[in-house]
Short mmCIF file of C-alpha atoms in Angstrom, two decimals:
data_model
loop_
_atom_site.label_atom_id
_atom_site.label_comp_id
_atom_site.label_asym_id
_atom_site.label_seq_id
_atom_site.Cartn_x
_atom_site.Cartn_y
_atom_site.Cartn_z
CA UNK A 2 -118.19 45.67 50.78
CA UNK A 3 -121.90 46.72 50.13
CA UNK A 4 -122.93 50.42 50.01
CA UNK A 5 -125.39 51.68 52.28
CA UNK A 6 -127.76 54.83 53.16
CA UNK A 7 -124.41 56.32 54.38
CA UNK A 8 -122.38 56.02 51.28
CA UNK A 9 -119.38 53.52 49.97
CA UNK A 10 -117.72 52.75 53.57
CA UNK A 11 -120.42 50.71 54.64
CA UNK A 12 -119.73 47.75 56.79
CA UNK A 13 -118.49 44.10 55.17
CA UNK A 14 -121.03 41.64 55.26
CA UNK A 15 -119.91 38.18 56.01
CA UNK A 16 -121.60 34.70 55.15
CA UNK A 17 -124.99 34.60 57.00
CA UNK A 18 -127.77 36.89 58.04
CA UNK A 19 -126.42 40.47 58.63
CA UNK A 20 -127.69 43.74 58.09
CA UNK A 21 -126.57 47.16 58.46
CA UNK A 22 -126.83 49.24 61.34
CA UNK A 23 -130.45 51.46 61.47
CA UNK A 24 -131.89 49.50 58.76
CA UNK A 25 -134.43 47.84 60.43
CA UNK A 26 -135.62 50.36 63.06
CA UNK A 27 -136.50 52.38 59.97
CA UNK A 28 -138.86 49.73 58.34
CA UNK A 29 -142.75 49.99 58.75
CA UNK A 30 -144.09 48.49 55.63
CA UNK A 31 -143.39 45.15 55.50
CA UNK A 32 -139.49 43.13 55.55
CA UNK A 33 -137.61 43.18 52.02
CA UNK A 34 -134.35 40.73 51.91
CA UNK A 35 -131.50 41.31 49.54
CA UNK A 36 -130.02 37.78 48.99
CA UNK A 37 -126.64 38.24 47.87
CA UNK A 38 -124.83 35.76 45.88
CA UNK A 39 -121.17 34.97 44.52
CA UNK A 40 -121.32 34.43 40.81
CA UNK A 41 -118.22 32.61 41.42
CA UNK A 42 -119.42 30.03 43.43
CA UNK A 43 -121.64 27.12 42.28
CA UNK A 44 -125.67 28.31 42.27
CA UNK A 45 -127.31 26.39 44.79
CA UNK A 46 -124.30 26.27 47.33
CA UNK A 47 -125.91 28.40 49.49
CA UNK A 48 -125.85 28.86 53.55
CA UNK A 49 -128.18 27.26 55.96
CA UNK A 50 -129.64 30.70 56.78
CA UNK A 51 -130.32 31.22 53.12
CA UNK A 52 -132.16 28.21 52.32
CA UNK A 53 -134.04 28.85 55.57
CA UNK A 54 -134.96 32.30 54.48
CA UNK A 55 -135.66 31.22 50.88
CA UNK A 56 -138.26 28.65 52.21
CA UNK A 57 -140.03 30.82 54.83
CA UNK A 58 -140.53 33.91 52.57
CA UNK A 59 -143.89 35.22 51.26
CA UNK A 60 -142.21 36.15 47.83
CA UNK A 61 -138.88 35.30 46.17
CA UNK A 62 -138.26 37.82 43.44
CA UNK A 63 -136.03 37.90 40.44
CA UNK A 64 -134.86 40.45 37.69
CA UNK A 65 -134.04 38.10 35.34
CA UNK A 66 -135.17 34.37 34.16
CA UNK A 67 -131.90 34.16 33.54
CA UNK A 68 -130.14 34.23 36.99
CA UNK A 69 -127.82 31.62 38.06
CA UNK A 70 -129.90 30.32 41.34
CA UNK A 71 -133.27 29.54 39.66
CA UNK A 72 -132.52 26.35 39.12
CA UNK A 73 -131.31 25.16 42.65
CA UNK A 74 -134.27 26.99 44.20
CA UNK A 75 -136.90 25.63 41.19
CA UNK A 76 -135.20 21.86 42.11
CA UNK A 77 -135.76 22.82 46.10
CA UNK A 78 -139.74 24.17 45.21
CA UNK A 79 -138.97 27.46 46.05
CA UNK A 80 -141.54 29.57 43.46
CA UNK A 81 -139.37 32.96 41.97
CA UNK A 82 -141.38 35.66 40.83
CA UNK A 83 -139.69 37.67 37.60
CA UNK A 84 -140.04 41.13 37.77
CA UNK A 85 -139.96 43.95 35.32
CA UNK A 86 -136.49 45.57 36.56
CA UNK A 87 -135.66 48.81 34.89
CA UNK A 88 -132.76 48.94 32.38
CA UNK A 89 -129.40 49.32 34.48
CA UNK A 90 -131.19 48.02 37.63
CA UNK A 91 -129.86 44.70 37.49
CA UNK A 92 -130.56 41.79 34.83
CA UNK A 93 -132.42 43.15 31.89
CA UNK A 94 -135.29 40.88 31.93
CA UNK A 95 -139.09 40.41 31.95
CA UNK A 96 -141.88 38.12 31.68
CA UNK A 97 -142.53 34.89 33.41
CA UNK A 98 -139.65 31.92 33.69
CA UNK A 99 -140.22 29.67 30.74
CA UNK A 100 -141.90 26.60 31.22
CA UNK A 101 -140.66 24.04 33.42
CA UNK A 102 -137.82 25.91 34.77
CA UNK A 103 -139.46 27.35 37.70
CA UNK A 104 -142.89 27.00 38.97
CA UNK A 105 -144.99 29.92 37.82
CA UNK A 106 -147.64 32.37 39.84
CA UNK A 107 -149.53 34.33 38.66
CA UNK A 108 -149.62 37.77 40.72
CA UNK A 109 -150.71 41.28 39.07
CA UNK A 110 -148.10 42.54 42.15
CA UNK A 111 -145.19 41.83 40.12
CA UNK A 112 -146.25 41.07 36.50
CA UNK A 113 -144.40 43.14 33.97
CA UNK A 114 -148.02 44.45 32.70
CA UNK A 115 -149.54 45.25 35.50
CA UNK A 116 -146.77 46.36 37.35
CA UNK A 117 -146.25 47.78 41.30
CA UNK A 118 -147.75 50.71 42.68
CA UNK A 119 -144.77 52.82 43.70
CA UNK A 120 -144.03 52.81 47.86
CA UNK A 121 -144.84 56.50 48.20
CA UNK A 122 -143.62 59.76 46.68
CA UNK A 123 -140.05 60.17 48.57
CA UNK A 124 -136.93 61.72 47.66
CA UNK A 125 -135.95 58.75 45.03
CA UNK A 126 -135.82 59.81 41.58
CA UNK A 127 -137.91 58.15 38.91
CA UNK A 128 -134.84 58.52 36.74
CA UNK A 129 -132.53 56.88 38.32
CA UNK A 130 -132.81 52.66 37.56
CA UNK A 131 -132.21 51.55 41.13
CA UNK A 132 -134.74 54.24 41.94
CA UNK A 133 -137.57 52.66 40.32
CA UNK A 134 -136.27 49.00 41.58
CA UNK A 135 -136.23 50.74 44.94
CA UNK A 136 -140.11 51.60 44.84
CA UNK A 137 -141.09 48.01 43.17
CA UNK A 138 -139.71 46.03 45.59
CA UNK A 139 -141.02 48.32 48.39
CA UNK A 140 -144.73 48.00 46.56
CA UNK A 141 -144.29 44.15 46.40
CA UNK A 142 -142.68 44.15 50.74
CA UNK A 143 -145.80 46.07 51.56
CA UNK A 144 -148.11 43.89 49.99
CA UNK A 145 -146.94 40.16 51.34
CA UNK A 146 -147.79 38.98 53.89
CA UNK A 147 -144.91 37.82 54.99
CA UNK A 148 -140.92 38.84 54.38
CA UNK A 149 -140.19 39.33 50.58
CA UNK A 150 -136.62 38.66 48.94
CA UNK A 151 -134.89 40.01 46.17
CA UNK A 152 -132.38 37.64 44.20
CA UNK A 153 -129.36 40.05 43.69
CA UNK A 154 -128.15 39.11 40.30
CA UNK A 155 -124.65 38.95 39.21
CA UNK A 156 -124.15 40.20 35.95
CA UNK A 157 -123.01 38.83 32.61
CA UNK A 158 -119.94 40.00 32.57
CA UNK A 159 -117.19 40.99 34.81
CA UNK A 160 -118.35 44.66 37.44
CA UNK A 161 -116.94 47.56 36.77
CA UNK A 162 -116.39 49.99 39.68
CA UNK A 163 -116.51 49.55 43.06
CA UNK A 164 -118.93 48.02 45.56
CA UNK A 165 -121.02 45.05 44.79
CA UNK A 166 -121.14 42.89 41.88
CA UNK A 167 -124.41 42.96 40.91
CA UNK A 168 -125.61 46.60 41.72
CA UNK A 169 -126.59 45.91 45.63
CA UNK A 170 -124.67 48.89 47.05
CA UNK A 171 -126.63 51.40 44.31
CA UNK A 172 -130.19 49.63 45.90
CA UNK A 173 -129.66 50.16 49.21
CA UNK A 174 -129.17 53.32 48.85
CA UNK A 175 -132.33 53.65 47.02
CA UNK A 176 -133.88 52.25 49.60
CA UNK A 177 -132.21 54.09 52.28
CA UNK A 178 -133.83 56.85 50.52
CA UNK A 179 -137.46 55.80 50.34
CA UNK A 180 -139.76 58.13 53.08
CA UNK A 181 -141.68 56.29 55.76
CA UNK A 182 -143.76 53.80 54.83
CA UNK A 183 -140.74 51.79 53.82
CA UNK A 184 -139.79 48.08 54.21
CA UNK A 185 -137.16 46.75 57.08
CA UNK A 186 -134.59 45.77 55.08
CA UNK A 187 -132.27 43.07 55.97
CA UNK A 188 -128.85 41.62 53.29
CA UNK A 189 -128.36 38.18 53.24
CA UNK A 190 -125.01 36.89 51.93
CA UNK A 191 -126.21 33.66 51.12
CA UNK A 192 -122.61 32.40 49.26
CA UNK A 193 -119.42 34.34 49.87
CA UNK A 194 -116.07 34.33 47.88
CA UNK A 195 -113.41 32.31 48.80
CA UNK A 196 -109.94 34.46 48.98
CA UNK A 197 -108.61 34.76 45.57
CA UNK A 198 -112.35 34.40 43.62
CA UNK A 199 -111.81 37.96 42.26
CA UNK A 200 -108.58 36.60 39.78
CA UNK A 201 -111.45 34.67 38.27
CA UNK A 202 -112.75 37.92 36.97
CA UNK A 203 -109.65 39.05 35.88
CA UNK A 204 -109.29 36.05 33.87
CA UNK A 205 -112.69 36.04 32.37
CA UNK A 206 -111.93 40.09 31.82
CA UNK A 207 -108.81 39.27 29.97
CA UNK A 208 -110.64 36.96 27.97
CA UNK A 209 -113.33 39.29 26.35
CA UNK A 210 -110.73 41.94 26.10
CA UNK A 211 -108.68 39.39 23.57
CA UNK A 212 -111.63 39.03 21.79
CA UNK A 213 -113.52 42.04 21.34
CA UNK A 214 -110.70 45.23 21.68
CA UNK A 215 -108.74 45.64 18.97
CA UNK A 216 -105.45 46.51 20.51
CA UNK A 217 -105.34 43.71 22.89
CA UNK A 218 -106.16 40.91 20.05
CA UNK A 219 -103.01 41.95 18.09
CA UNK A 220 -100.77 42.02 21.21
CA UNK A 221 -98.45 39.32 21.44
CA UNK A 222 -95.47 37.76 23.75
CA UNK A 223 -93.53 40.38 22.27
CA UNK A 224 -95.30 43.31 21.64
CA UNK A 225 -95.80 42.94 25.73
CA UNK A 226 -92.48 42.60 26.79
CA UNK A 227 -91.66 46.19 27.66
CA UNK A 228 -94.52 45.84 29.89
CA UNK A 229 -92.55 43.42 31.99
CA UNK A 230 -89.88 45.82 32.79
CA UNK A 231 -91.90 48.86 33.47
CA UNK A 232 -94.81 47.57 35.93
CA UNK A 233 -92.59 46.22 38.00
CA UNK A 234 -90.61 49.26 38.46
CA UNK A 235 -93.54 51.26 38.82
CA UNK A 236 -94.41 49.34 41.09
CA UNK A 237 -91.12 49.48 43.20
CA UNK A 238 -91.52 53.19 42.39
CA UNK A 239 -94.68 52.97 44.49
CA UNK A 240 -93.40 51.07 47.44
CA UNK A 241 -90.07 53.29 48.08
CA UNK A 242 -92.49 56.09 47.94
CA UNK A 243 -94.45 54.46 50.31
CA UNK A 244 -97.55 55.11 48.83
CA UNK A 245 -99.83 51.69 49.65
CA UNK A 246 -103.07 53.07 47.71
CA UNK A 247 -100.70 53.03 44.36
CA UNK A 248 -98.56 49.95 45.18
CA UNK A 249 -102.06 48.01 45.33
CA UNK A 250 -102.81 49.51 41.70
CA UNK A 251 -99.09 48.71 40.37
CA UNK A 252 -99.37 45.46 41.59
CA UNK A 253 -102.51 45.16 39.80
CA UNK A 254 -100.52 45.82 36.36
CA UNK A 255 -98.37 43.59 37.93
CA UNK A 256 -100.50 40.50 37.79
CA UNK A 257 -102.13 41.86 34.13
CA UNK A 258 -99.00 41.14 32.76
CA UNK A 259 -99.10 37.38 33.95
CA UNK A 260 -102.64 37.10 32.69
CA UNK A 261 -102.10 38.76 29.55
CA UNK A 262 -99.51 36.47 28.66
CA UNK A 263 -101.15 33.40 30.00
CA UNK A 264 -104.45 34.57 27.30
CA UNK A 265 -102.29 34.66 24.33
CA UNK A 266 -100.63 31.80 25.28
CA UNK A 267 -103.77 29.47 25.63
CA UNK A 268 -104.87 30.46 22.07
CA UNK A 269 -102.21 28.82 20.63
CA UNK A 270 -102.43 25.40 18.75
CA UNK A 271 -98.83 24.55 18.17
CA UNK A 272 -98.68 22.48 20.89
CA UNK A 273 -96.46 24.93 22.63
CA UNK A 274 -99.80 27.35 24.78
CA UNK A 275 -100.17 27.16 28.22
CA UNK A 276 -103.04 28.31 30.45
CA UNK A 277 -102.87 30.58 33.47
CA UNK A 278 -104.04 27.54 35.21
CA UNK A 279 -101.07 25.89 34.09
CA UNK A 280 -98.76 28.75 35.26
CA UNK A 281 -100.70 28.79 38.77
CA UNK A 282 -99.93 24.94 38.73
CA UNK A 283 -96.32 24.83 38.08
CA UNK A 284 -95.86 27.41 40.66
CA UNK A 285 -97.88 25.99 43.55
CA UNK A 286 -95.58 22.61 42.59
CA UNK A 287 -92.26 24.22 42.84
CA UNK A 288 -93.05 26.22 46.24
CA UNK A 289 -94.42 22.96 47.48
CA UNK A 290 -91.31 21.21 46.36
CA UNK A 291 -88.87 23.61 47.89
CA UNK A 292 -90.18 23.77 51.03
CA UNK A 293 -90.02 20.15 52.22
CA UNK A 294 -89.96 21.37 56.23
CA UNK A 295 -93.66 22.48 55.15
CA UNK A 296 -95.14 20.41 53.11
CA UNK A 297 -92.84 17.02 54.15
CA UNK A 298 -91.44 15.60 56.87
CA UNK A 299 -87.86 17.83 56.78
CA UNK A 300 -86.79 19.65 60.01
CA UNK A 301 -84.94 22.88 59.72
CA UNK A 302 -83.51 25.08 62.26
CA UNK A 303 -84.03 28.82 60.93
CA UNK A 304 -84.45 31.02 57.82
CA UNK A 305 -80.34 29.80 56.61
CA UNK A 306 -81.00 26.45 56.51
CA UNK A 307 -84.49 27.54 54.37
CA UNK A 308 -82.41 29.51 52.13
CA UNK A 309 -79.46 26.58 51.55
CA UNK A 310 -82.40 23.90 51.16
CA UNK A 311 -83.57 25.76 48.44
CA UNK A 312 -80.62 26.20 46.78
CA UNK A 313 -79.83 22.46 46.78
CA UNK A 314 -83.27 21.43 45.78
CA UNK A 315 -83.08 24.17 42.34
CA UNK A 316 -79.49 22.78 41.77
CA UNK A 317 -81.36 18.97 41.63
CA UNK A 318 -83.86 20.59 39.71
CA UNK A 319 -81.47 21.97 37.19
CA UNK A 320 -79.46 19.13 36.82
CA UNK A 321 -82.66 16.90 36.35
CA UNK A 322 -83.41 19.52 33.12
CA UNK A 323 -79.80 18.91 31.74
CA UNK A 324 -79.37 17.69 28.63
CA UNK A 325 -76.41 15.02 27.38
CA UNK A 326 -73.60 17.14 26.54
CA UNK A 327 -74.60 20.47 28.18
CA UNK A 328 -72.05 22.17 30.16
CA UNK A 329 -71.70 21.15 34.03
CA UNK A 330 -74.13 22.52 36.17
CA UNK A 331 -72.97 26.07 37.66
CA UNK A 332 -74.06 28.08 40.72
CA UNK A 333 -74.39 30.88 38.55
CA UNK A 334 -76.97 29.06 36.61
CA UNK A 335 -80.29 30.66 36.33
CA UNK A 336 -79.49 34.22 37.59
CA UNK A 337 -81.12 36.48 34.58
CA UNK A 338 -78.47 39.02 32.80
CA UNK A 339 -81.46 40.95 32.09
CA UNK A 340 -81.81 42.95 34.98
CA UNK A 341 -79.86 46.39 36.03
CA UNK A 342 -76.26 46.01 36.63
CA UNK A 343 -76.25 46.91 40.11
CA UNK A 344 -78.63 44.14 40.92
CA UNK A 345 -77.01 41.47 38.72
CA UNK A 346 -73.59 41.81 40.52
CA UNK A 347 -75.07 41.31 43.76
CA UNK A 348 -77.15 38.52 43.29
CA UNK A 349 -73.85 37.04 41.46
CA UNK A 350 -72.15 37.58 43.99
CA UNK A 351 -74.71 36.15 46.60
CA UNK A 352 -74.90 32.98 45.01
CA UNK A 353 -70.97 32.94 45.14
CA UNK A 354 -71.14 33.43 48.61
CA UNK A 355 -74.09 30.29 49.25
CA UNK A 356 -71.83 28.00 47.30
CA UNK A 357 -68.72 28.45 48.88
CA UNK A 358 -67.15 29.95 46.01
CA UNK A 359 -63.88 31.82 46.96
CA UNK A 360 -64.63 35.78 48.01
CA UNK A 361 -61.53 37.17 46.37
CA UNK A 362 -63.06 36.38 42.94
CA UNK A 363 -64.76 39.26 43.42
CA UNK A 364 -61.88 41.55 42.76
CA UNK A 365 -59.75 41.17 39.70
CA UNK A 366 -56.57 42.02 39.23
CA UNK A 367 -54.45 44.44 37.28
CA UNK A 368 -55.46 44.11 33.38
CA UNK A 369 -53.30 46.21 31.28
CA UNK A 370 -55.05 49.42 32.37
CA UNK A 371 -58.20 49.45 29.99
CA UNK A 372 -60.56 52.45 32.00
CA UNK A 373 -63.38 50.66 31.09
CA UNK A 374 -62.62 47.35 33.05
CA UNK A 375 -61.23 49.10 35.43
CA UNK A 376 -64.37 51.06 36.26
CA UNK A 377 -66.36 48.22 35.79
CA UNK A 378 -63.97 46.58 38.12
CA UNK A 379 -64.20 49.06 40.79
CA UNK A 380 -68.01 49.07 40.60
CA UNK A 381 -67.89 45.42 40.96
CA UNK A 382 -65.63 45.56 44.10
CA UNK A 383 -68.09 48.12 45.27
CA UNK A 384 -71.41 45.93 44.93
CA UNK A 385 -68.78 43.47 47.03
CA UNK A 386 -68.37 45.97 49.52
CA UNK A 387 -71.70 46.88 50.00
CA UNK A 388 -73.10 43.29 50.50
CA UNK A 389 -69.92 42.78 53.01
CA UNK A 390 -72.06 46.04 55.02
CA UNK A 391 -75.25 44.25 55.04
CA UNK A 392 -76.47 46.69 52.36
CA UNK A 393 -78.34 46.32 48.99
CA UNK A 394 -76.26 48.20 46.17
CA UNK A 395 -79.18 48.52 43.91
CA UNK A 396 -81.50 50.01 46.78
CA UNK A 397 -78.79 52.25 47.84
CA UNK A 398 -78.23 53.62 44.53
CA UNK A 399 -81.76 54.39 43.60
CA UNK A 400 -82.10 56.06 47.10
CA UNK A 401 -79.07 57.88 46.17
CA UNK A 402 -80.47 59.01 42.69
CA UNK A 403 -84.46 60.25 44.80
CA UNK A 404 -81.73 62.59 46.64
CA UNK A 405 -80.35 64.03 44.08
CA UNK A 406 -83.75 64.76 42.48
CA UNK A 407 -84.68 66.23 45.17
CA UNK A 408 -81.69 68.73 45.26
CA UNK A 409 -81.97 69.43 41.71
CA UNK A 410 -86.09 70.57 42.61
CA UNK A 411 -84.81 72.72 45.41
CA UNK A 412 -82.50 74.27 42.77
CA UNK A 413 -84.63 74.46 40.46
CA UNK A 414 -87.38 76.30 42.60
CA UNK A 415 -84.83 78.18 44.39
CA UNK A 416 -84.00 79.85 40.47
CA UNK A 417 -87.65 80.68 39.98
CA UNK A 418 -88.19 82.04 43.71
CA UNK A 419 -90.26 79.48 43.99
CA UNK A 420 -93.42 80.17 41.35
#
């Protein structure tokens, strides 16, 4: 989403030409276009509109000889003009574009010596970085003779914050800002992300972190395990709160924990690292393999016969990883003892249930009187119950447990009269 005149809940631009509302009424001095690309996506994939625009402009500017379209435009004959960009602007970078790389003019308009004459006094302040960009790229608008674009840059390294990547939201409302004369100004999106781009940042994020922060390059497998148990409650935390704003962010530690892992497995050269690539592949294989009605020629008639397709293909599965000699394959297999109690019994007993395997088994019998199995026992039968009610014992529980917190507040409050 890009940040306009009016603040952070500016529209979202799509691919294409597109511009926000009351931009261009506003312009008077010439037409400045903010060409926004996706450092994710190859330079010089670019929309028709974009390439069209690049071609017909007066000027194609640049705040850095370094940014990743030069090339593509340079191979096309587009000419890009660098220009002296303030620190924190965008790309630190001046001078011309080395030799070869892009055909060089010469214009005292944007040279990094000469420099622009600002757009007019207006409200903008000098100190602020996208302040001065603001007034050089308004200079270098009212001066061509023709429309003028600015090559958003991407930076570096992974954006921090919120809005665009490269600093676009923080221009336009510079230039929202400018007083009359100021350019019509129009965003471009010339390459958009593809759903899912962002983990690509996370990944490359991840990466620096394991090499330049301390505490994440000593972390290992196990020094991240408790990790693994507590995001995902908080998580769960989040969504029986039903607070979506902090599920997103749990869920966000959620998928750290994946990445993490996947980092400090790839730097291994035992022969036993792995890549989050390779974790992403074995899991697009396995849903692909267990749902033959979607991705093969199988017919089902509902969500049950789903459900007891899958469990035949992951008993296969298992009994394909078998080793000479192990034990025979169980329907029990697989189900993790790690997790709460509550939860283990029932998904016990669900696989039970999806394999046939008598119900009764699910209540023992007399055993000499030992309270401990018998409570255990009765628990057990209990999980049974609840599953026979169409209920979920762990759910239930934990709902049961946010009540009684709540009674002990009350209580509590009710002793202090409420201060």
């Amino acid at each position: 989403m890009l940040t306009g005149a009016n603040g952070p809940a500016g529209p979202a631009i799509p691919a294409g030409s597109a511009e926000p509302a009351g931009w261009r009424e506003r312009g008077t001095a010439g037409q400045l276009i903010l060409l926004v690309t996706s450092p994710r996506v190859a330079p010089g994939l670019l929309t028709l509109s974009a390439w069209d625009t690049l071609r017909g402009a007066a000027r194609v500017l640049s705040g850095s000889a370094d940014h990743p379209q030069l090339a593509a435009l340079a191979d096309a004959g587009i000419t890009t003009d660098i220009l002296a960009v303030p620190a924190s602007a965008g790309p630190a970078s001046a001078g011309s574009v080395p030799s070869g790389s892009v055909p060089a003019v010469s214009d005292p308009a944007v040279s990094p010596s000469a420099g622009l004459a600002p757009a007019g006094p207006g409200p903008v302040s000098a100190a602020r970085p996208e302040g001065q960009l603001a007034r050089l790229l308004a200079a270098a608008a009212a001066q061509a003779n023709g429309p003028v674009v600015w090559l958003a840059g991407g930076p570096a390294r992974p954006a921090l914050g919120t809005g665009t990547a490269d600093g676009t939201g923080a221009l336009l409302s510079a230039l929202g800002e400018l007083e009359p004369p100021a350019p019509a100004v129009t965003v471009l999106v010339g390459a958009a992300d593809l759903p899912g781009a962002r983990l690509l940042d996370l990944v490359a994020t991840m990466a620096i972190l394991r090499a330049e922060c301390p505490w994440d390059a000593k972390q290992t497998h196990e020094s991240l395990a408790p990790h693994l148990l507590e995001e995902p409650y908080e998580a769960l935390e989040a969504l029986e709160r039903g607070d979506q704003r902090a599920l997103r962010e749990e869920l966000g530690d959620v998928l750290l924990q994946v990445v993490f892992h996947a980092q400090v497995a790839s730097e291994r050269d035992d022969g036993t690292g792995y890549t989050v690539d390779d974790i992403a592949d074995g899991i697009v294989a396995k849903l692909v393999r267990r749902h033959p009605h979607v991705f093969a020629d199988v017919a089902v008639s509902g969500a049950d016969e789903v459900t007891q397709n899958w469990d035949a293909i992951k008993k296969a599965e298992r009994a394909e990883k078998a080793a000479p000699g192990d034990a025979a394959a169980s329907a029990l297999d697989g189900v993790p003892f790690g997790q709460p109690a509550l939860a283990l019994a029932a998904q016990l007993q669900r696989r039970a249930a999806r394999a046939a395997i008598p119900p009764e088994l699910a209540h023992a019998g007399p055993d000499g009187g030992d309270p401990g199995t018998e409570l255990g026992d009765r628990l057990f039968g209990l999980v049974a119950a609840a599953r026979a009610e169409g209920l979920d014992p762990e759910a239930e529980l934990r709902a049961a447990t946010r009540r009684y917190t709540e009674r002990v507040r009350a209580w509590e409050q009710a002793q202090t009269g409420g201060r």
